Structure formats: structure tokens, C-alpha cells
Short mmCIF file of C-alpha atoms in Angstrom, two decimals:
data_model
loop_
_atom_site.label_atom_id
_atom_site.label_comp_id
_atom_site.label_asym_id
_atom_site.label_seq_id
_atom_site.Cartn_x
_atom_site.Cartn_y
_atom_site.Cartn_z
CA MET A 1 11.05 -15.90 21.19
CA ILE A 2 10.73 -14.58 17.56
CA ASN A 3 12.69 -16.39 14.90
CA THR A 4 11.04 -15.12 11.76
CA PRO A 5 9.82 -11.71 10.54
CA SER A 6 6.68 -10.97 12.68
CA LEU A 7 4.53 -7.96 13.10
CA TRP A 8 1.21 -6.77 14.36
CA VAL A 9 -1.28 -6.09 11.53
CA ASP A 10 -4.71 -4.69 11.40
CA ARG A 11 -6.94 -3.13 8.58
CA ASN A 12 -7.29 0.26 10.34
CA ARG A 13 -5.44 2.69 8.10
CA ARG A 14 -7.94 4.58 6.16
CA MET A 15 -7.70 7.76 3.85
CA VAL A 16 -3.88 7.94 4.05
CA GLY A 17 -3.04 7.57 0.24
CA ASN A 18 -3.29 11.38 -0.11
CA MET A 19 -0.15 11.56 2.13
CA ALA A 20 1.54 8.86 0.09
CA VAL A 21 1.18 6.50 2.97
CA THR A 22 0.30 2.95 2.10
CA LEU A 23 -2.85 1.14 3.44
CA SER A 24 -0.73 -1.73 4.61
CA GLY A 25 -2.61 -4.56 6.55
CA PRO A 26 -2.40 -8.37 6.35
CA LEU A 27 -0.57 -9.92 3.33
CA ASP A 28 -3.07 -12.76 3.30
CA GLU A 29 -6.34 -11.09 3.90
CA LEU A 30 -8.33 -14.32 3.78
CA SER A 31 -6.50 -16.04 6.55
CA PHE A 32 -6.67 -12.76 8.70
CA ARG A 33 -10.47 -12.90 8.22
CA HIS A 34 -10.60 -16.47 9.28
CA ASN A 35 -9.46 -15.36 12.71
CA GLN A 36 -12.16 -12.69 12.68
CA TYR A 37 -14.77 -15.32 11.91
CA LEU A 38 -13.40 -17.44 14.89
CA LEU A 39 -12.61 -14.91 17.49
CA GLY A 40 -14.68 -11.82 16.37
CA GLU A 41 -13.78 -8.54 17.95
CA TYR A 42 -10.59 -9.97 19.35
CA ALA A 43 -9.28 -10.44 15.93
CA LYS A 44 -9.08 -6.81 14.87
CA VAL A 45 -5.26 -6.89 15.52
CA GLN A 46 -3.27 -10.06 14.78
CA LEU A 47 0.31 -11.11 14.68
CA GLU A 48 1.49 -11.91 11.09
CA SER A 49 4.49 -14.31 11.16
CA ARG A 50 6.39 -16.94 9.26
CA GLY A 51 6.21 -19.29 12.34
CA GLY A 52 9.15 -20.21 14.65
CA LEU A 53 7.66 -18.52 17.73
CA GLN A 54 7.75 -19.28 21.37
CA PHE A 55 5.68 -17.50 24.03
CA THR A 56 4.28 -17.61 27.51
CA VAL A 57 1.26 -15.76 28.96
CA ASN A 58 0.80 -14.27 32.44
CA ALA A 59 -2.96 -14.91 32.59
CA PRO A 60 -5.20 -17.63 31.17
CA VAL A 61 -6.18 -16.85 27.59
CA SER A 62 -7.05 -18.67 24.36
CA PHE A 63 -5.36 -18.32 20.97
CA CYS A 64 -5.81 -19.46 17.37
CA ILE A 65 -3.57 -19.63 14.38
CA THR A 66 -4.76 -19.44 10.82
CA GLY A 67 -3.20 -19.41 7.45
CA ALA A 68 -0.29 -21.85 7.09
CA ALA A 69 -0.40 -25.28 8.60
CA VAL A 70 1.89 -25.33 11.68
CA ASP A 71 2.40 -27.61 14.64
CA ILE A 72 1.80 -25.96 17.97
CA ASN A 73 3.18 -27.39 21.18
CA VAL A 74 1.49 -26.28 24.42
CA ALA A 75 2.75 -28.04 27.52
CA ASP A 76 3.87 -31.06 25.41
CA LYS A 77 0.45 -31.38 23.70
CA ILE A 78 0.49 -30.99 19.93
CA TYR A 79 -2.16 -28.93 18.30
CA SER A 80 -2.36 -27.43 14.77
CA SER A 81 -3.67 -24.37 12.90
CA TYR A 82 -7.47 -23.64 13.00
CA GLU A 83 -7.78 -24.84 16.63
CA ILE A 84 -8.79 -22.51 19.51
CA ILE A 85 -6.42 -23.38 22.17
CA PRO A 86 -6.59 -22.26 25.81
CA VAL A 87 -3.19 -21.65 27.51
CA LEU A 88 -2.33 -21.02 31.18
CA PRO A 89 0.41 -19.16 32.81
CA LYS A 90 3.74 -20.99 33.12
CA GLN A 91 2.83 -23.12 30.01
CA THR A 92 5.23 -22.61 27.07
CA VAL A 93 3.70 -22.34 23.59
CA THR A 94 5.99 -23.31 20.67
CA VAL A 95 4.85 -22.58 17.20
CA GLY A 96 6.81 -24.57 14.41
CA LEU A 97 7.72 -23.48 10.97
CA PRO A 98 4.90 -23.97 8.34
CA ASN A 99 4.45 -27.52 7.03
CA CYS A 100 2.35 -26.08 4.32
CA GLY A 101 2.02 -22.40 3.31
CA LYS A 102 4.21 -19.61 4.54
CA ILE A 103 2.30 -17.09 6.61
CA ILE A 104 0.43 -17.51 9.85
CA TYR A 105 -1.95 -15.12 11.72
CA LEU A 106 -1.79 -15.56 15.49
CA CYS A 107 -4.79 -14.13 17.46
CA PHE A 108 -5.58 -14.11 21.23
CA SER A 109 -8.88 -13.77 23.00
CA THR A 110 -7.72 -10.55 24.56
CA GLN A 111 -7.17 -6.94 23.67
CA PHE A 112 -3.59 -5.63 23.73
CA SER A 113 -2.03 -2.34 24.66
CA LEU A 114 -0.13 -1.57 21.39
CA PRO A 115 1.33 1.61 20.13
CA LYS A 116 -0.68 3.09 17.20
CA VAL A 117 0.28 5.44 14.33
CA LEU A 118 -2.31 6.75 12.10
CA ASP A 119 -4.97 4.74 14.12
CA SER A 120 -3.22 1.52 13.28
CA THR A 121 -0.67 -0.92 14.71
CA CYS A 122 0.80 -1.60 11.21
CA CYS A 123 4.48 -0.90 10.52
CA VAL A 124 6.03 -0.39 7.16
CA ALA A 125 9.75 -0.61 6.93
CA ARG A 126 10.02 1.73 3.96
CA GLU A 127 7.96 4.51 5.61
CA GLU A 128 9.96 4.23 8.77
CA PHE A 129 7.04 4.67 11.13
CA GLY A 130 4.45 2.60 12.78
CA GLY A 131 4.67 -0.65 14.80
CA GLU A 132 5.89 -1.53 18.28
CA TYR A 133 9.04 0.74 18.04
CA LEU A 134 7.25 3.47 15.95
CA ASP A 135 10.03 3.17 13.37
CA GLY A 136 8.42 0.85 10.93
CA LYS A 137 10.68 -2.10 12.02
CA MET A 138 9.31 -5.62 12.77
CA LEU A 139 9.20 -7.21 16.27
CA ARG A 140 12.43 -8.43 17.69
CA ALA A 141 13.12 -10.64 20.68
CA PRO A 142 12.81 -10.23 23.61
CA TYR A 143 9.35 -8.88 23.24
CA SER A 144 6.40 -8.60 25.56
CA CYS A 145 3.07 -6.82 25.58
CA ALA A 146 0.31 -6.23 28.00
CA MET A 147 -3.02 -8.14 27.70
CA ILE A 148 -6.26 -6.26 28.59
CA GLU A 149 -9.13 -8.39 29.95
CA PRO A 150 -8.02 -11.71 28.58
CA LYS A 151 -10.73 -14.34 28.38
CA VAL A 152 -10.47 -18.17 28.06
CA LEU A 153 -12.52 -19.70 25.29
CA PRO A 154 -13.28 -23.45 25.29
CA TYR A 155 -11.00 -25.64 23.10
CA LYS A 156 -12.37 -26.24 19.55
CA ASN A 157 -10.79 -27.93 16.52
CA MET A 158 -12.40 -26.40 13.32
CA HIS A 159 -11.00 -29.14 11.12
CA PHE A 160 -10.55 -26.50 8.46
CA THR A 161 -8.25 -26.44 5.44
CA PRO A 162 -7.91 -23.18 3.50
CA ALA A 163 -8.93 -23.46 -0.05
CA TRP A 164 -5.38 -22.70 -1.43
CA GLN A 165 -3.99 -25.81 0.25
CA ASN A 166 -5.95 -27.89 -2.18
CA THR A 167 -4.35 -26.29 -5.28
CA LEU A 168 -1.13 -27.26 -6.98
CA ASN A 169 0.67 -25.03 -9.45
CA PRO A 170 -2.08 -22.32 -9.18
CA ASN A 171 -3.43 -20.45 -12.22
CA LEU A 172 -3.75 -16.98 -10.67
CA SER A 173 -6.42 -14.55 -11.91
CA VAL A 174 -5.41 -11.15 -13.22
CA ILE A 175 -7.86 -8.35 -14.01
CA PRO A 176 -6.78 -6.50 -17.18
CA ALA A 177 -6.13 -2.85 -16.13
CA TYR A 178 -3.87 0.16 -16.45
CA GLN A 179 -1.58 -0.40 -19.54
CA TYR A 180 -3.18 -3.79 -20.48
CA THR A 181 -4.12 -2.41 -23.93
CA LYS A 182 -0.66 -1.06 -24.52
CA PHE A 183 0.98 -4.49 -24.19
CA ASP A 184 0.95 -6.12 -27.61
CA VAL A 185 -0.92 -9.38 -28.21
CA VAL A 186 2.22 -11.40 -28.27
CA ASN A 187 3.44 -10.19 -24.86
CA LYS A 188 0.00 -10.71 -23.38
CA MET A 189 0.01 -14.26 -24.66
CA LYS A 190 3.55 -14.74 -23.30
CA PHE A 191 2.37 -13.46 -19.85
CA THR A 192 -0.34 -16.02 -19.67
CA SER A 193 1.62 -18.92 -21.05
CA ALA A 194 4.87 -18.42 -18.99
CA GLN A 195 5.69 -20.48 -15.82
CA TYR A 196 6.65 -18.09 -13.02
CA LYS A 197 8.29 -18.69 -9.73
CA ILE A 198 8.65 -16.32 -6.68
CA SER A 199 12.21 -14.95 -6.50
CA SER A 200 14.13 -14.21 -3.41
CA LYS A 201 13.18 -10.56 -3.78
CA ALA A 202 9.73 -10.97 -2.13
CA ASP A 203 8.61 -8.94 0.84
CA ARG A 204 5.43 -7.25 2.10
CA MET A 205 5.91 -4.56 -0.54
CA GLY A 206 5.89 -6.79 -3.54
CA TYR A 207 6.92 -10.15 -4.91
CA ARG A 208 9.31 -10.17 -7.78
CA LEU A 209 8.75 -13.17 -10.07
CA LYS A 210 11.20 -15.12 -12.12
CA SER A 211 10.88 -16.87 -15.38
CA GLU A 212 12.74 -17.76 -18.54
CA THR A 213 9.97 -15.73 -20.41
CA LEU A 214 10.80 -12.00 -20.61
CA LEU A 215 8.00 -9.46 -21.57
CA GLU A 216 8.57 -6.49 -23.74
CA THR A 217 7.08 -3.35 -22.09
CA PRO A 218 5.32 -0.33 -23.45
CA THR A 219 6.63 3.11 -22.44
CA ILE A 220 4.69 5.28 -20.01
CA THR A 221 5.69 8.80 -19.08
CA GLU A 222 3.61 9.62 -16.01
CA SER A 223 3.38 8.19 -12.56
CA GLN A 224 0.03 6.48 -11.76
CA PRO A 225 -1.76 5.52 -8.56
CA ILE A 226 -0.97 1.85 -7.59
CA ALA A 227 -3.84 -0.51 -6.69
CA LEU A 228 -3.28 -3.65 -4.59
CA GLY A 229 -2.15 -6.54 -6.68
CA ALA A 230 -0.89 -4.37 -9.55
CA ILE A 231 1.59 -6.23 -11.78
CA GLN A 232 4.32 -3.99 -12.72
CA VAL A 233 6.59 -4.96 -15.57
CA PRO A 234 9.82 -3.08 -15.42
CA LYS A 235 12.32 -2.92 -18.25
CA ASP A 236 13.94 -6.32 -17.39
CA GLY A 237 10.58 -7.92 -18.36
CA LEU A 238 9.97 -9.75 -15.12
CA PRO A 239 6.73 -8.96 -13.29
CA ILE A 240 6.50 -7.64 -9.80
CA VAL A 241 3.21 -8.11 -7.88
CA LEU A 242 2.59 -5.21 -5.57
CA LEU A 243 1.23 -6.23 -2.18
CA ALA A 244 0.02 -4.66 1.16
CA ASP A 245 3.03 -2.26 1.75
CA LYS A 246 3.28 -1.17 -1.88
CA GLN A 247 4.14 2.46 -2.75
CA THR A 248 1.05 4.57 -3.43
CA THR A 249 2.32 5.71 -6.90
CA GLY A 250 4.62 4.19 -9.51
CA GLY A 251 5.95 4.85 -12.93
CA TYR A 252 6.37 1.37 -14.53
CA PRO A 253 3.87 -0.12 -16.97
CA ILE A 254 1.24 -2.39 -15.33
CA ILE A 255 -0.39 -5.17 -17.16
CA GLY A 256 -3.17 -5.82 -14.72
CA CYS A 257 -4.10 -6.54 -11.08
CA LEU A 258 -4.02 -9.85 -9.36
CA SER A 259 -7.35 -10.71 -7.86
CA ARG A 260 -7.65 -10.67 -4.00
CA LEU A 261 -8.24 -14.42 -3.91
CA SER A 262 -5.11 -14.99 -5.98
CA ILE A 263 -3.06 -12.74 -3.76
CA THR A 264 -3.75 -15.14 -0.87
CA GLN A 265 -2.56 -18.09 -3.07
CA LEU A 266 0.59 -16.20 -4.16
CA VAL A 267 1.72 -15.27 -0.68
CA GLN A 268 1.03 -18.72 0.77
CA MET A 269 2.36 -21.00 -1.97
CA ASN A 270 5.77 -21.75 -3.33
CA ASP A 271 4.80 -23.72 -6.45
CA GLU A 272 5.27 -22.72 -10.10
CA LEU A 273 2.41 -20.44 -11.08
CA THR A 274 0.72 -19.23 -14.20
CA PHE A 275 -1.72 -16.36 -14.91
CA GLU A 276 -5.08 -16.21 -16.59
CA TRP A 277 -7.22 -13.24 -17.27
CA THR A 278 -10.44 -12.58 -15.49
CA GLU A 279 -13.25 -9.99 -15.31
CA PRO A 280 -13.32 -7.70 -12.28
CA GLU A 281 -16.95 -8.72 -11.66
CA THR A 282 -15.82 -12.41 -11.65
CA ALA A 283 -12.97 -11.71 -9.31
CA HIS A 284 -15.26 -9.68 -6.99
CA SER A 285 -17.86 -12.44 -7.02
CA LYS A 286 -15.33 -15.24 -6.25
CA TRP A 287 -13.84 -13.34 -3.37
CA HIS A 288 -17.16 -12.75 -1.70
CA VAL A 289 -18.32 -16.31 -2.32
CA GLN A 290 -15.10 -17.67 -0.68
CA LEU A 291 -15.55 -15.30 2.23
CA ALA A 292 -19.23 -16.35 2.65
CA GLN A 293 -18.23 -20.07 2.48
CA ASP A 294 -15.35 -19.70 4.98
CA LYS A 295 -17.47 -17.63 7.30
CA ASP A 296 -20.20 -20.23 7.20
CA ARG A 297 -17.80 -22.99 8.08
CA LEU A 298 -15.79 -21.19 10.79
CA GLU A 299 -18.44 -18.91 12.40
CA THR A 300 -21.31 -21.31 12.76
CA LYS A 301 -19.09 -23.84 14.58
CA ASN A 302 -17.98 -21.23 17.17
CA MET B 1 -18.30 18.59 -12.49
CA GLN B 2 -20.53 15.83 -13.75
CA ILE B 3 -19.92 12.03 -13.66
CA THR B 4 -19.65 12.01 -17.55
CA ASP B 5 -16.55 14.25 -17.21
CA LEU B 6 -14.60 11.33 -15.68
CA ALA B 7 -13.38 8.20 -17.38
CA ILE B 8 -13.80 5.40 -14.77
CA GLU B 9 -11.80 2.30 -14.91
CA ARG B 10 -12.13 -0.56 -12.51
CA LEU B 11 -8.54 -1.66 -11.45
CA ASN B 12 -9.43 -4.53 -9.23
CA GLU B 13 -12.32 -5.66 -7.03
CA ASN B 14 -12.44 -2.40 -5.14
CA SER B 15 -10.21 0.16 -6.76
CA TRP B 16 -11.28 2.64 -9.38
CA LEU B 17 -9.13 4.94 -11.52
CA CYS B 18 -10.92 8.28 -12.34
CA THR B 19 -9.41 10.29 -15.15
CA PRO B 20 -10.85 13.58 -16.09
CA ARG B 21 -11.86 13.85 -19.77
CA ASN B 22 -11.23 17.66 -19.60
CA SER B 23 -8.09 19.05 -17.99
CA SER B 24 -9.83 22.27 -16.67
CA LEU B 25 -11.88 20.20 -14.28
CA LYS B 26 -11.51 20.92 -10.62
CA VAL B 27 -10.03 17.56 -9.79
CA THR B 28 -7.76 18.87 -6.96
CA GLU B 29 -10.77 20.62 -5.23
CA TRP B 30 -12.71 17.37 -5.50
CA VAL B 31 -9.91 15.32 -3.91
CA ARG B 32 -9.51 17.95 -1.20
CA GLY B 33 -13.15 17.47 -0.49
CA LEU B 34 -12.96 13.68 -0.53
CA THR B 35 -10.03 13.59 1.87
CA THR B 36 -11.36 16.13 4.40
CA HIS B 37 -15.05 14.86 4.45
CA SER B 38 -14.56 11.29 3.21
CA PRO B 39 -17.88 9.44 2.54
CA ASP B 40 -18.22 6.11 4.57
CA TRP B 41 -17.89 3.95 1.47
CA LEU B 42 -14.42 5.34 0.63
CA ARG B 43 -11.38 3.61 2.15
CA ASP B 44 -8.65 5.42 0.43
CA CYS B 45 -7.84 7.99 -2.28
CA VAL B 46 -4.60 8.62 -4.19
CA MET B 47 -4.01 11.34 -6.71
CA VAL B 48 -1.16 11.78 -9.02
CA SER B 49 -0.78 13.27 -12.52
CA ASN B 50 -4.46 14.30 -12.56
CA SER B 51 -5.72 10.81 -12.20
CA VAL B 52 -7.41 9.73 -8.97
CA MET B 53 -7.74 6.20 -7.51
CA LEU B 54 -10.55 5.64 -5.23
CA VAL B 55 -10.46 2.45 -2.98
CA THR B 56 -13.88 1.50 -1.76
CA GLN B 57 -14.80 -0.36 1.49
CA ASP B 58 -15.33 -4.16 1.24
CA GLU B 59 -19.05 -4.04 1.75
CA PHE B 60 -19.44 -1.40 -1.11
CA ASP B 61 -21.78 -2.40 -3.96
CA PRO B 62 -19.65 -1.90 -7.05
CA TRP B 63 -22.80 -1.25 -9.15
CA GLN B 64 -23.17 2.01 -7.14
CA ILE B 65 -19.81 3.46 -8.00
CA ARG B 66 -20.85 6.00 -10.54
CA ARG B 67 -23.80 7.30 -8.40
CA SER B 68 -21.67 7.34 -5.31
CA ILE B 69 -18.90 9.29 -7.00
CA ALA B 70 -21.41 11.78 -8.48
CA GLN B 71 -22.76 12.48 -4.94
CA THR B 72 -19.31 13.52 -3.79
CA PHE B 73 -19.08 16.39 -6.42
CA CYS B 74 -21.12 18.59 -4.01
CA LEU B 75 -17.93 18.59 -1.85
CA ILE B 76 -16.17 20.69 -4.50
CA GLY B 77 -15.69 24.27 -3.10
CA ARG B 78 -18.48 23.96 -0.65
CA HIS B 79 -16.76 21.76 2.08
CA THR B 80 -13.12 22.08 1.31
CA GLN B 81 -10.73 23.64 3.80
CA THR B 82 -9.08 26.74 2.44
CA SER B 83 -5.67 26.11 0.95
CA ARG B 84 -2.72 27.52 2.80
CA HIS B 85 0.43 29.40 1.58
CA HIS B 86 3.87 28.36 2.70
CA GLN B 87 7.18 30.11 2.39
CA LEU B 88 10.13 27.78 2.59
CA THR B 89 13.71 28.68 2.76
CA ILE B 90 16.25 26.80 0.68
CA ASP B 91 19.93 26.96 1.32
CA THR B 92 21.72 26.86 -2.02
CA GLU B 93 25.12 25.91 -0.58
CA CYS B 94 24.69 22.22 -1.24
CA ALA B 95 23.19 22.49 -4.77
CA LEU B 96 24.80 19.16 -5.89
CA ASP B 97 23.44 19.33 -9.45
CA LEU B 98 23.58 23.09 -10.05
CA ASP B 99 26.30 22.94 -12.86
CA GLU B 100 24.35 20.27 -14.71
CA VAL B 101 21.06 22.19 -14.46
CA LEU B 102 22.81 25.53 -15.61
CA LYS B 103 24.06 23.66 -18.61
CA HIS B 104 20.59 22.41 -19.47
CA VAL B 105 18.83 25.70 -19.07
CA ALA B 106 21.62 28.03 -20.28
CA MET B 107 21.32 30.45 -17.40
CA ASP B 108 23.69 31.65 -14.62
CA ALA B 109 22.90 30.65 -11.06
CA LYS B 110 21.45 33.87 -9.99
CA THR B 111 19.05 34.00 -12.82
CA LEU B 112 17.92 30.40 -12.16
CA TYR B 113 17.23 30.98 -8.49
CA ASP B 114 15.55 34.33 -9.20
CA ALA B 115 13.28 32.50 -11.64
CA LEU B 116 12.58 29.69 -9.11
CA GLY B 117 11.97 32.28 -6.33
CA ASN B 118 9.34 34.09 -8.42
CA ILE B 119 7.23 31.03 -9.02
CA GLU B 120 4.07 30.26 -6.88
CA PHE B 121 4.17 26.44 -6.84
CA VAL B 122 0.97 24.46 -6.23
CA VAL B 123 0.88 21.12 -4.43
CA SER B 124 -0.55 18.99 -7.17
CA ALA B 125 -0.07 15.56 -5.76
CA ASN B 126 1.56 13.69 -2.85
CA GLY B 127 3.34 10.47 -3.86
CA PHE B 128 6.55 8.45 -4.03
CA ALA B 129 7.08 8.61 -0.16
CA PRO B 130 5.14 10.10 2.83
CA GLY B 131 5.77 13.86 2.76
CA PHE B 132 6.92 14.02 -0.87
CA SER B 133 4.79 16.56 -2.56
CA TYR B 134 4.75 17.22 -6.36
CA LEU B 135 4.90 20.92 -6.75
CA SER B 136 3.66 22.17 -10.19
CA GLY B 137 4.37 25.58 -11.61
CA LEU B 138 7.76 25.25 -13.38
CA PRO B 139 7.92 27.16 -16.64
CA LYS B 140 8.68 24.86 -19.68
CA SER B 141 12.22 26.34 -19.88
CA LEU B 142 13.03 24.62 -16.64
CA HIS B 143 11.50 21.31 -17.52
CA LEU B 144 14.33 18.74 -17.30
CA PRO B 145 14.25 15.02 -18.07
CA ARG B 146 15.14 12.77 -14.97
CA LYS B 147 18.80 12.03 -14.64
CA ALA B 148 19.91 9.05 -16.68
CA THR B 149 21.35 7.39 -13.57
CA PRO B 150 19.46 8.05 -10.46
CA ARG B 151 21.26 8.61 -7.09
CA THR B 152 20.94 5.70 -4.67
CA ALA B 153 20.66 8.13 -1.71
CA VAL B 154 19.29 11.62 -2.02
CA PRO B 155 20.02 13.48 1.18
CA ALA B 156 16.87 14.21 3.38
CA GLY B 157 15.70 17.83 2.71
CA SER B 158 16.98 18.18 -0.72
CA PHE B 159 15.10 20.63 -2.93
CA ALA B 160 15.02 19.16 -6.50
CA ILE B 161 13.46 19.66 -9.96
CA ALA B 162 12.66 17.25 -12.74
CA SER B 163 10.00 17.13 -15.46
CA GLU B 164 7.48 19.81 -14.66
CA TYR B 165 7.79 19.43 -10.89
CA ALA B 166 9.74 20.67 -7.98
CA ALA B 167 9.95 18.75 -4.74
CA ILE B 168 11.60 18.35 -1.40
CA TYR B 169 12.80 14.89 -0.46
CA PRO B 170 11.38 14.37 3.13
CA LYS B 171 13.92 11.59 3.97
CA VAL B 172 16.98 9.80 2.40
CA SER B 173 15.70 7.97 -0.56
CA PRO B 174 16.90 7.04 -4.17
CA GLY B 175 16.06 9.63 -6.74
CA GLY B 176 16.62 10.85 -10.29
CA TRP B 177 15.89 14.59 -9.77
CA TYR B 178 18.27 17.41 -10.02
CA LEU B 179 19.30 18.77 -6.52
CA LEU B 180 19.41 22.45 -6.19
CA GLY B 181 19.46 23.12 -2.47
CA HIS B 182 18.44 22.07 1.03
CA CYS B 183 15.41 22.78 3.14
CA GLU B 184 15.70 22.54 6.93
CA GLN B 185 11.95 22.45 7.66
CA THR B 186 10.32 19.15 8.54
CA LEU B 187 7.62 18.42 5.98
CA PHE B 188 6.13 15.19 7.31
CA ASP B 189 5.69 14.24 10.98
CA VAL B 190 3.36 11.29 11.53
CA MET B 191 2.67 12.36 15.04
CA GLN B 192 1.18 15.66 13.88
CA LYS B 193 -2.43 16.13 12.56
CA PRO B 194 -2.32 16.27 9.60
CA PRO B 195 1.19 14.66 9.22
CA SER B 196 1.97 16.53 5.88
CA LEU B 197 2.73 20.09 6.13
CA LEU B 198 1.94 20.56 2.38
CA GLN B 199 -1.69 19.64 1.56
CA LEU B 200 -3.14 19.15 -1.90
CA GLY B 201 -3.90 22.54 -3.46
CA ASP B 202 -1.68 24.55 -1.01
CA THR B 203 0.76 27.04 -2.65
CA VAL B 204 4.44 27.29 -1.87
CA HIS B 205 6.94 30.05 -2.38
CA PHE B 206 10.67 29.38 -2.01
CA LYS B 207 13.17 31.89 -0.61
CA PHE B 208 16.71 30.92 -1.85
CA VAL B 209 19.70 31.86 0.37
CA GLY B 210 23.39 31.11 0.35
CA ARG B 211 26.28 31.31 -1.90
CA HIS B 212 24.46 30.80 -5.23
CA ALA B 213 21.25 32.84 -4.67
#
């Protein structure tokens, strides 16, 4: 049973931008990597979901959920995220809606037989290709897929809390880029002093933000390639953060790019947020420090 | 081409915007080389309006970016596949914006289509949507500003012009270009290798048929 938008994701698309095809991949790359640290090769493809799932298996296998905190019911026993959980045939697994965070990554200790387009299981609605039905659409119930050589791993509780769960009202890091120098000082200050919330127009392509503060934008005449996390400011003055399924090019002014670590906070949290400037070297270093810390905590215990 | 010919801006942790300082540089040939023989450190490459974004693999050392880019210049000319020439037929029967364009350019329909039919367009970028190629080569007299109010749904296969480009919409999408005909040919099929019929640097000639040609 699939009650929320769910899809298989991987990081296998490569060299597709020259065809105006987006790289796609997980929205929260950090949580996706957590499963890779826990389940290794099995975690190349994972199910990205907003929870509210129910499934059974036809052979013994283990699974793990990373990202948002959810309750997981397996044969009336309650587990939670960041536990490696064995499951047997005829046992029903129910995954609740997130208690904290928004997106979960479900990974099994098995390979799956999944359709691939451009070497990837990713699907992008706007592109109308990829995914289970090859048309870019997300999974819909009833859904089943074949496991290949499932393996049962011993139960483990990693007692792990993602770093973003310890943050309230995050101050997200933005790398000055693109038309940063064309935004005047006043509007750059407005940008970093405004309180933003995520609007209802938020999907895998981008999150439109809302605020009482509106930015005045410079004019640009030519399209430009769009990087992950680019913050476009259209004429209405409200920023849009472009995410995994973004278009490859765009014609709106861009004030900077959200750091990768901040992208994971943005997509998991629902609090008010603010922005601060950071250098690309600092953002790069923080990302790799976080990866190394999490890898150390998750991989060494496996 | 030399590394000093490119202005390189770091956009985020692993994306780099390369803009040529000199418009005569062989950027298209360089990008063709990058896409056909991509180095291991390169994850993606997007070119539009003569600027090129390179996305590097996660393990790539950012301090090596200039040296790594410089090493790819040997791909220019030496390794690129030869560009192909395409002839595409455009039916002018459904030229929804013909009257508006004729007013702008002060021509009659036959003169307009004759002029368009004599141009050898070059695929100068792929962007906006899979299979959407920006075709450069329009003379200044046919450069039109985008429509003030874009259409919410441009029919798939529409041949259109705006600014200094011509293009064919591969599927139904919003768009503010002027529609001057329809092309039956499939330009993007994700199950083909390569999926895009029109590759960067390819040339295109249009043959206009139908009532207005």
C-alpha cells in the first residue's frame, strides 16, 4: 500500500545535461547515503517516500529506513528509523507518517528487478520518462517488484539521529553565485534578514518559499545552466530553491546556491528558516565533514 | 584553447560555470568532446548561451579544477564525432503566429519561409526540456522578442522562433515563442542511443511545405 508520493531513486544518471535531461536522484542526499553506509551495495537504489506505506515480502529479507523519524510496525512489534529490521514472509510491515522530518529512504538487503531509463531507475514527472511505468510517474498501489537474492541481516539499532533533527529554525547556508553581484546591497540584506517558510508549491523540482519580504530582482536576458540548490528569484520577489528534478537551464536571476548540507535541512524541516552567506570552500568542507562523521557512526557499527 | 581563455566561477560544492572570455573560442567543439569522451571526474555538463556548467563527481578535489579542465582541451577536434546534417520538413498549415510575425518583420509569408529555408541552422545548445534544441543562425531581421504572454500549452512538434533562435517543441509545454509550423519527426526518444536526434554542433536545414510556403 502506498499512501504518499513514493518513487525509486538512485544516483546513476550521468552526462545527461547536454540533452536537457536533469540528473535527478534523492532529494535528501545525506539520508540516502546513510542507507549506503548501513547496507552498502544494496543501497544503490532506494525508495524515497513520505511514509504511509504497507508491504509484505515473499522471502526473508532485512530493511532499513533513514531520514525522517517514523514508527515501523512489523508483526505488531514497533521499530523506528535507523534500525536494520529482518522481516519474514506473511509478516506485514506498516510504516507510519513521519513524526519528525518529511522524507524517508527505504532500503532492502536485496537487489530488485526494476526498469531503467538512461541507466537509472529515477523518474521525473516533467520529463515524462523513467520510473516503474517508464512515463515519469511515481509508484501507485497496487505495486509489487521482484527481489533478486534477498539476504537476511541481523537486527541492529543504530541509535542514530540525523544532525538536522537537532536544529530549530535553521539558518541555511547560501553560496553567492550567478547574479549575486547584480542584486543590490539592500536586497541582499533583505534576503538574509527575512524569515521564510516553505509554500505549498514544493516538489522534487523546487521549493517555492513564502515571506512578507519581497526582493527586487535584476534583469537578465540570457538563459543559464542551473546548478543544484540554485535560488531563483522571479519577478514576484519570492525565492525558489531548485532541487533534484530541476530544469537544466533557466532564465530568472539567481542570487546564489543553497549548500548541499542545507538542502537536506530544507527538504526535511518545516520550520521558519533564514539564510546566511557562506564560501563554497566552507560548504564543501562542512559537507564532507558531515559525511565522514555519519559514515563513522553508521558504518563502524555494522 | 587555454585555461586562461575561460572565466571559471564556482556555483556550489561541485558545479562550475565556465564562460569564454573570447566569443571565437571553440566552446561547442570542446563540449562535444566532453560529452562523447567524458573524463571520470565529470558527472554532468550543460551548455547554454555559450556558457558551460560542469558538475564534478563527489570525490573530485576542487583544487584540481583548472588543471582538470585544461587537460580536456585536447578533446577539441581530435576526439569529437563529426557533426551531422539534418533536413526537417515543416508543415506551414498550422502557423499559429504567422500574422504576428509578418507584422514584426514586414514581409509576406513566402518571403519569410524562403528566408528561413535558406538558413543553415546550427544546434548551439540543448535546454528547457529534453529534445529542445536552440538552433542559431537567424539573421537579425528575424530576431523577435518573446511573446508578452506565453502560451500555456504549445503543441508538440511546433516549429518556432524567438530572439536569435529557432526550435522545435518536442512535447506539449508552455512557451513564449512564435509558432510558424509543425514538424512530424520525433526529435527525442529516450529509448534510442543517443536519445536526441539533434546533437550539439549538428546543422539543420528546414524544408517548408503547405499553404504558406
